[in-house]
C-alpha cells in the first residue's frame, strides 16, 4: 500500500500538538527543512520534504509541549525576518487568547506576539462573513493605530496614511491559503533601528479601516469599522534578556558605541570618522568564530554630525539564542582598506 507521506505530515500539523522544551532544537532543525512556495498572489502552500519524516515522528513520539508546529511553520513562512524566526523556534513567543473582536462583518483575532526593544511581531486572523468581498484579493492594508502602556503613539492612521512620530518602521505579509473559507492571516512587524520599542508591557491596537487589494492594486475595496484589540505582554517580554558585547580592539576610524543582542536580533551602534555615503550600510558585516555571516536587517539609521562624523545604528539577525562568545565586525573599503573589529561578551 502506498502512503502519501507529505499529506500525512500536513495532516499531523493541523492538530494541536505540544512539544517539550528539551526538543526545541529538533523542531528548529525540522522547520529549517520546510520549503515554502509562494505564488504572485501571496497564496502560500506548504510543501513538505520526505526528509522531514524522521524529525516529525521524533517530535510526536517524545510527547507534549506548548508550541504548535503549525504556528511555527506560519511564522517561519510569513515573517521573513530570521531573528523573529529564531525567537519563535526557541519558545520566545506568546499566544494571545480571548482577543477576538467583530465589526461590520469582519472578525479579527490576535494569535501570537513576539517582542523586544527592536521588533514586535504580531500575527492576526481575519474572518470575513461575506466571502464575496475576498474575490481576487491578493493584498491587504490596515488603518492601524498602536499605542503602548504609557499612551505613547507608535502608529497613527491619518488621512495621508500611517504615521509614526518615533520613526518606527513596519512590514506586513498575508496568507490567503484559506481565503475560500473567508479567512486571511495577517503577519505584521514593527521595528526600530534605534531601540524605540523598549519599556513596553502592553499595547492597544485600533484598526479603523481594512483595504483589500487585487493583483491590479487600482482595484480595491475598503471596509470601515472600529476593531479595538489589546495585548498584555508576558513577563519575559517586559524583562527582556539581552547579551552585551564590547570591542576587543578599537579603531581610529570605526568606533563601537554599543552592541547588544536581543531575542530577535542585534542592535549595533557605531561611529565612522570618515566621509562615507549610504552605500556603507551594504559594506558592513558581522561574522562568528566559524566564519558564518549574519544577515543585515533591511533598514538602518544614519546621521552625519557637524564635524563630518557618521553615526550609524543597524540590526543583524544575531540573537541571544546564538549565544556567541565572540564575533567580528567587518567594514569594507573605508579609506581603501577593510577594518575588522573583534567583540566579545
Short mmCIF file of C-alpha atoms in Angstrom, two decimals:
data_model
loop_
_atom_site.label_atom_id
_atom_site.label_comp_id
_atom_site.label_asym_id
_atom_site.label_seq_id
_atom_site.Cartn_x
_atom_site.Cartn_y
_atom_site.Cartn_z
CA UNK A 1 0.00 0.00 0.00
CA UNK A 2 1.40 3.41 -0.97
CA UNK A 3 1.35 6.09 1.71
CA UNK A 4 1.39 9.79 0.78
CA UNK A 5 3.90 10.95 3.42
CA UNK A 6 3.59 14.64 2.55
CA UNK A 7 -0.16 14.56 3.18
CA UNK A 8 0.32 12.59 6.38
CA UNK A 9 2.66 15.24 7.78
CA UNK A 10 0.38 18.03 6.67
CA UNK A 11 -2.50 16.27 8.42
CA UNK A 12 -0.48 15.97 11.61
CA UNK A 13 0.38 19.66 11.54
CA UNK A 14 -3.31 20.54 11.57
CA UNK A 15 -3.59 19.02 15.03
CA UNK A 16 -2.87 20.91 18.21
CA UNK A 17 0.40 19.38 19.38
CA UNK A 18 2.69 20.35 22.25
CA UNK A 19 6.45 19.82 22.19
CA UNK A 20 8.79 19.55 25.16
CA UNK A 21 11.31 22.23 25.72
CA UNK A 22 14.02 19.62 25.52
CA UNK A 23 13.31 19.07 21.83
CA UNK A 24 13.08 22.67 20.65
CA UNK A 25 16.35 22.22 18.79
CA UNK A 26 14.85 19.29 16.93
CA UNK A 27 11.92 21.49 15.91
CA UNK A 28 14.34 24.16 14.69
CA UNK A 29 16.15 21.63 12.52
CA UNK A 30 12.90 20.24 11.19
CA UNK A 31 11.49 23.59 10.19
CA UNK A 32 14.73 24.57 8.51
CA UNK A 33 13.86 21.81 6.05
CA UNK A 34 10.42 23.21 5.21
CA UNK A 35 10.19 24.71 1.77
CA UNK A 36 7.53 27.29 1.04
CA UNK A 37 6.21 28.01 -2.43
CA UNK A 38 4.63 31.44 -2.81
CA UNK A 39 2.80 32.48 -5.94
CA UNK A 40 2.48 36.05 -7.17
CA UNK A 41 -0.80 36.48 -5.36
CA UNK A 42 0.86 35.77 -1.98
CA UNK A 43 -1.04 32.50 -1.68
CA UNK A 44 1.26 30.07 0.06
CA UNK A 45 1.05 26.31 0.21
CA UNK A 46 3.25 24.22 2.44
CA UNK A 47 5.22 21.58 0.59
CA UNK A 48 6.87 19.01 2.82
CA UNK A 49 10.06 17.19 2.05
CA UNK A 50 10.15 13.47 2.86
CA UNK A 51 13.41 14.06 4.70
CA UNK A 52 11.28 15.68 7.42
CA UNK A 53 9.60 12.41 8.34
CA UNK A 54 12.14 11.29 10.92
CA UNK A 55 12.20 14.70 12.57
CA UNK A 56 8.44 14.98 12.92
CA UNK A 57 7.99 11.38 14.06
CA UNK A 58 10.59 12.03 16.76
CA UNK A 59 8.72 15.13 17.89
CA UNK A 60 5.37 13.36 18.07
CA UNK A 61 6.79 10.34 19.91
CA UNK A 62 8.69 12.33 22.53
CA UNK A 63 5.49 13.95 23.69
CA UNK A 64 3.91 17.05 24.86
CA UNK A 65 4.79 20.68 24.62
CA UNK A 66 3.45 24.14 24.32
CA UNK A 67 4.21 25.33 20.80
CA UNK A 68 2.09 24.16 17.91
CA UNK A 69 4.36 23.30 14.94
CA UNK A 70 1.73 24.80 12.64
CA UNK A 71 2.21 28.13 14.41
CA UNK A 72 5.97 27.90 13.96
CA UNK A 73 5.57 26.98 10.32
CA UNK A 74 3.37 30.04 9.75
CA UNK A 75 5.86 32.34 11.47
CA UNK A 76 8.79 30.87 9.57
CA UNK A 77 6.92 31.27 6.30
CA UNK A 78 5.41 34.73 6.55
CA UNK A 79 7.78 36.56 8.88
CA UNK A 80 10.83 36.60 6.61
CA UNK A 81 12.91 38.05 9.45
CA UNK A 82 15.34 35.33 10.57
CA UNK A 83 15.67 36.89 14.02
CA UNK A 84 11.91 36.63 14.58
CA UNK A 85 12.03 33.04 13.34
CA UNK A 86 14.81 32.16 15.81
CA UNK A 87 12.87 33.70 18.69
CA UNK A 88 9.72 31.72 17.85
CA UNK A 89 11.59 28.46 17.32
CA UNK A 90 13.19 28.85 20.74
CA UNK A 91 9.86 29.35 22.50
CA UNK A 92 10.10 33.13 22.79
CA UNK A 93 6.50 33.66 21.75
CA UNK A 94 3.21 34.43 23.48
CA UNK A 95 -0.15 33.03 22.46
CA UNK A 96 -2.97 35.55 22.84
CA UNK A 97 -6.33 34.16 23.96
CA UNK A 98 -9.81 35.70 24.00
CA UNK A 99 -8.83 38.58 21.74
CA UNK A 100 -11.49 38.37 19.02
CA UNK A 101 -13.47 41.49 18.11
CA UNK A 102 -16.12 41.95 15.42
CA UNK A 103 -17.44 44.89 13.44
CA UNK A 104 -19.05 45.41 10.05
CA UNK A 105 -18.97 41.72 9.14
CA UNK A 106 -15.29 41.16 9.95
CA UNK A 107 -13.87 39.37 13.00
CA UNK A 108 -10.26 40.00 13.98
CA UNK A 109 -8.23 37.92 16.39
CA UNK A 110 -4.64 38.31 17.58
CA UNK A 111 -2.94 34.93 17.56
CA UNK A 112 0.63 35.40 18.76
CA UNK A 113 3.17 38.07 19.60
CA UNK A 114 6.97 38.28 19.85
CA UNK A 115 8.52 41.43 21.31
CA UNK A 116 11.80 43.02 22.32
CA UNK A 117 13.33 46.51 22.14
CA UNK A 118 13.91 46.37 18.39
CA UNK A 119 10.97 44.40 16.96
CA UNK A 120 7.38 43.47 17.77
CA UNK A 121 5.85 40.82 15.52
CA UNK A 122 2.11 40.09 15.70
CA UNK A 123 0.03 37.56 13.79
CA UNK A 124 -3.70 38.16 13.23
CA UNK A 125 -6.57 36.13 11.81
CA UNK A 126 -9.27 38.00 9.85
CA UNK A 127 -12.60 36.23 9.27
CA UNK A 128 -15.00 37.75 6.71
CA UNK A 129 -18.72 36.94 6.85
CA UNK A 130 -19.16 37.93 3.18
CA UNK A 131 -16.71 35.70 1.28
CA UNK A 132 -17.55 37.54 -1.95
CA UNK A 133 -15.55 40.51 -0.66
CA UNK A 134 -12.44 38.36 -0.91
CA UNK A 135 -12.83 37.52 -4.59
CA UNK A 136 -9.47 38.01 -6.38
CA UNK A 137 -7.91 39.55 -3.24
CA UNK A 138 -4.12 39.29 -3.13
CA UNK A 139 -3.17 42.04 -0.66
CA UNK A 140 -4.41 43.80 2.45
CA UNK A 141 -3.60 47.07 4.17
CA UNK A 142 -4.84 48.22 7.57
CA UNK A 143 -5.74 51.60 9.01
CA UNK A 144 -3.66 50.93 12.08
CA UNK A 145 -3.35 52.85 15.35
CA UNK A 146 -0.97 51.50 18.00
CA UNK A 147 -0.22 52.86 21.49
CA UNK A 148 1.87 51.45 24.34
CA UNK A 149 1.02 51.27 28.05
CA UNK A 150 2.26 54.86 28.54
CA UNK A 151 -0.15 56.10 25.85
CA UNK A 152 2.81 56.70 23.55
CA UNK A 153 1.69 56.67 19.91
CA UNK A 154 3.70 54.17 17.88
CA UNK A 155 1.49 54.28 14.76
CA UNK A 156 -1.35 56.60 13.86
CA UNK A 157 -3.71 56.33 10.90
CA UNK A 158 -4.04 59.79 9.38
CA UNK A 159 -5.78 60.91 6.18
CA UNK A 160 -2.47 60.86 4.30
CA UNK A 161 -1.50 57.42 5.60
CA UNK A 162 0.12 55.68 8.56
CA UNK A 163 2.38 57.95 10.61
CA UNK A 164 4.96 57.08 13.28
CA UNK A 165 6.20 60.00 15.43
CA UNK A 166 9.21 57.92 16.52
CA UNK A 167 10.22 56.69 13.05
CA UNK A 168 9.20 53.13 13.82
CA UNK A 169 9.01 51.11 10.61
CA UNK A 170 6.67 48.29 9.69
CA UNK A 171 6.38 45.28 7.38
CA UNK A 172 3.42 43.02 6.68
CA UNK A 173 2.54 39.89 4.78
CA UNK A 174 -0.62 37.83 4.34
CA UNK A 175 -1.55 34.18 4.00
CA UNK A 176 -4.56 33.68 1.71
CA UNK A 177 -4.38 29.89 1.61
CA UNK A 178 -7.75 29.67 3.43
CA UNK A 179 -9.40 32.55 1.62
CA UNK A 180 -12.15 30.32 0.20
CA UNK A 181 -13.38 29.91 3.78
CA UNK A 182 -13.36 33.67 4.36
CA UNK A 183 -10.08 33.76 6.27
CA UNK A 184 -6.90 35.79 5.84
CA UNK A 185 -3.95 35.63 8.20
CA UNK A 186 -2.06 38.89 8.57
CA UNK A 187 1.56 38.98 9.76
CA UNK A 188 2.64 42.40 11.00
CA UNK A 189 6.04 43.51 12.29
CA UNK A 190 7.05 46.89 13.67
CA UNK A 191 10.71 47.65 14.13
CA UNK A 192 13.06 50.34 15.39
CA UNK A 193 16.71 50.60 14.41
CA UNK A 194 17.14 52.87 17.42
CA UNK A 195 15.61 50.62 20.10
CA UNK A 196 12.46 52.75 20.48
CA UNK A 197 10.28 49.74 21.35
CA UNK A 198 11.65 49.45 24.89
CA UNK A 199 9.79 49.56 28.22
CA UNK A 200 6.56 48.27 26.68
CA UNK A 201 4.38 45.91 28.73
CA UNK A 202 1.11 46.30 26.85
CA UNK A 203 -0.24 47.51 23.51
CA UNK A 204 -3.59 48.89 22.45
CA UNK A 205 -4.39 48.41 18.78
CA UNK A 206 -7.25 50.09 16.92
CA UNK A 207 -7.97 49.20 13.31
CA UNK A 208 -10.36 51.64 11.63
CA UNK A 209 -10.08 50.51 8.03
CA UNK A 210 -9.36 47.34 6.06
CA UNK A 211 -8.33 47.80 2.45
CA UNK A 212 -8.38 44.72 0.21
CA UNK A 213 -6.33 44.78 -2.99
CA UNK A 214 -6.49 42.72 -6.15
CA UNK A 215 -3.41 41.98 -8.23
CA UNK A 216 -4.07 45.25 -10.03
CA UNK A 217 -3.87 47.50 -6.97
CA UNK A 218 -6.18 50.03 -8.62
CA UNK A 219 -8.92 47.51 -7.86
CA UNK A 220 -9.51 47.63 -4.13
CA UNK A 221 -12.28 47.54 -1.56
CA UNK A 222 -12.46 49.46 1.73
CA UNK A 223 -14.20 48.20 4.84
CA UNK A 224 -14.68 50.84 7.52
CA UNK A 225 -15.19 49.95 11.16
CA UNK A 226 -13.64 50.02 14.60
CA UNK A 227 -11.81 46.99 15.89
CA UNK A 228 -10.17 47.56 19.29
CA UNK A 229 -7.66 44.98 20.49
CA UNK A 230 -5.25 44.78 23.41
CA UNK A 231 -2.12 42.81 24.23
CA UNK A 232 -0.73 42.40 27.75
CA UNK A 233 2.81 41.16 27.25
CA UNK A 234 4.23 38.24 29.22
CA UNK A 235 6.88 38.92 31.84
CA UNK A 236 9.58 37.52 29.55
CA UNK A 237 8.88 40.37 27.12
CA UNK A 238 8.80 43.03 29.83
CA UNK A 239 12.07 41.96 31.48
CA UNK A 240 13.85 41.32 28.22
CA UNK A 241 17.01 39.23 28.06
CA UNK A 242 19.99 40.61 26.18
CA UNK A 243 23.71 40.00 25.72
CA UNK A 244 26.09 42.96 25.56
CA UNK A 245 29.33 42.81 23.61
CA UNK A 246 32.37 45.06 23.91
CA UNK A 247 35.19 45.62 21.39
CA UNK A 248 38.48 43.85 22.00
CA UNK A 249 40.36 46.12 19.62
CA UNK A 250 39.34 49.69 18.87
CA UNK A 251 39.99 51.62 15.71
CA UNK A 252 40.59 55.28 14.89
CA UNK A 253 38.13 55.24 12.00
CA UNK A 254 35.36 52.95 13.32
CA UNK A 255 34.27 53.36 16.94
CA UNK A 256 31.74 50.98 18.54
CA UNK A 257 29.16 52.72 20.72
CA UNK A 258 27.15 49.64 21.70
CA UNK A 259 26.47 46.10 20.52
CA UNK A 260 23.58 44.27 22.15
CA UNK A 261 21.89 41.03 21.12
CA UNK A 262 18.16 40.63 21.84
CA UNK A 263 15.82 37.68 21.26
CA UNK A 264 15.04 38.83 17.68
CA UNK A 265 18.40 40.30 16.65
CA UNK A 266 21.37 42.51 17.42
CA UNK A 267 21.33 46.30 17.60
CA UNK A 268 24.74 47.68 16.64
CA UNK A 269 25.58 51.37 17.06
CA UNK A 270 28.89 52.86 15.92
CA UNK A 271 30.60 55.95 14.51
CA UNK A 272 32.69 56.25 11.36
CA UNK A 273 35.21 59.08 11.41
CA UNK A 274 35.45 59.33 7.64
CA UNK A 275 33.45 60.55 4.67
CA UNK A 276 31.01 57.81 3.59
CA UNK A 277 27.66 57.62 1.82
CA UNK A 278 24.59 55.47 2.42
CA UNK A 279 26.16 52.56 0.50
CA UNK A 280 28.37 51.96 3.53
CA UNK A 281 25.48 50.01 5.07
CA UNK A 282 25.94 47.29 2.46
CA UNK A 283 29.66 47.05 3.26
CA UNK A 284 29.21 46.13 6.93
CA UNK A 285 29.02 42.52 8.09
CA UNK A 286 29.33 40.52 11.27
CA UNK A 287 30.90 37.07 11.27
CA UNK A 288 31.08 34.45 14.01
CA UNK A 289 34.09 32.40 15.10
CA UNK A 290 33.32 29.74 12.49
CA UNK A 291 33.15 32.18 9.60
CA UNK A 292 29.33 32.27 9.40
CA UNK A 293 27.98 35.63 8.32
CA UNK A 294 24.75 37.01 9.79
CA UNK A 295 22.12 38.76 7.69
CA UNK A 296 21.73 42.51 7.86
CA UNK A 297 18.29 43.93 8.58
CA UNK A 298 16.82 45.82 5.64
CA UNK A 299 16.76 49.19 7.36
CA UNK A 300 19.34 51.34 9.15
CA UNK A 301 19.63 54.81 10.65
CA UNK A 302 22.42 57.19 9.61
CA UNK A 303 23.22 60.67 10.85
CA UNK A 304 26.09 62.94 9.80
CA UNK A 305 27.27 65.32 12.51
CA UNK A 306 28.59 68.84 12.00
CA UNK A 307 32.19 67.61 12.28
CA UNK A 308 31.67 65.08 9.47
CA UNK A 309 31.39 62.00 11.68
CA UNK A 310 28.74 59.48 10.61
CA UNK A 311 26.62 57.84 13.32
CA UNK A 312 25.05 54.54 12.28
CA UNK A 313 22.53 52.30 14.01
CA UNK A 314 21.65 49.00 12.35
CA UNK A 315 20.44 45.48 13.10
CA UNK A 316 21.57 41.94 12.31
CA UNK A 317 19.93 38.57 12.87
CA UNK A 318 22.41 37.55 15.57
CA UNK A 319 20.23 36.81 18.62
CA UNK A 320 20.70 35.76 22.24
CA UNK A 321 19.83 32.24 21.09
CA UNK A 322 23.04 32.12 19.02
CA UNK A 323 24.84 32.65 22.35
CA UNK A 324 28.11 33.74 20.79
CA UNK A 325 31.12 34.46 22.96
CA UNK A 326 32.79 36.49 20.23
CA UNK A 327 32.14 37.80 16.74
CA UNK A 328 33.87 40.06 14.24
CA UNK A 329 32.52 43.23 12.64
CA UNK A 330 33.99 43.99 9.21
CA UNK A 331 33.68 47.35 7.45
CA UNK A 332 34.89 47.20 3.84
CA UNK A 333 36.59 49.82 1.73
CA UNK A 334 36.98 52.58 4.29
CA UNK A 335 39.83 54.77 3.09
CA UNK A 336 40.70 51.96 0.65
CA UNK A 337 41.02 49.28 3.31
CA UNK A 338 38.94 46.79 5.27
CA UNK A 339 38.58 47.29 9.01
CA UNK A 340 37.87 44.36 11.35
CA UNK A 341 36.88 44.80 14.99
CA UNK A 342 36.52 41.82 17.33
CA UNK A 343 33.81 41.95 20.01
CA UNK A 344 33.27 39.65 23.00
CA UNK A 345 30.63 39.11 25.69
#
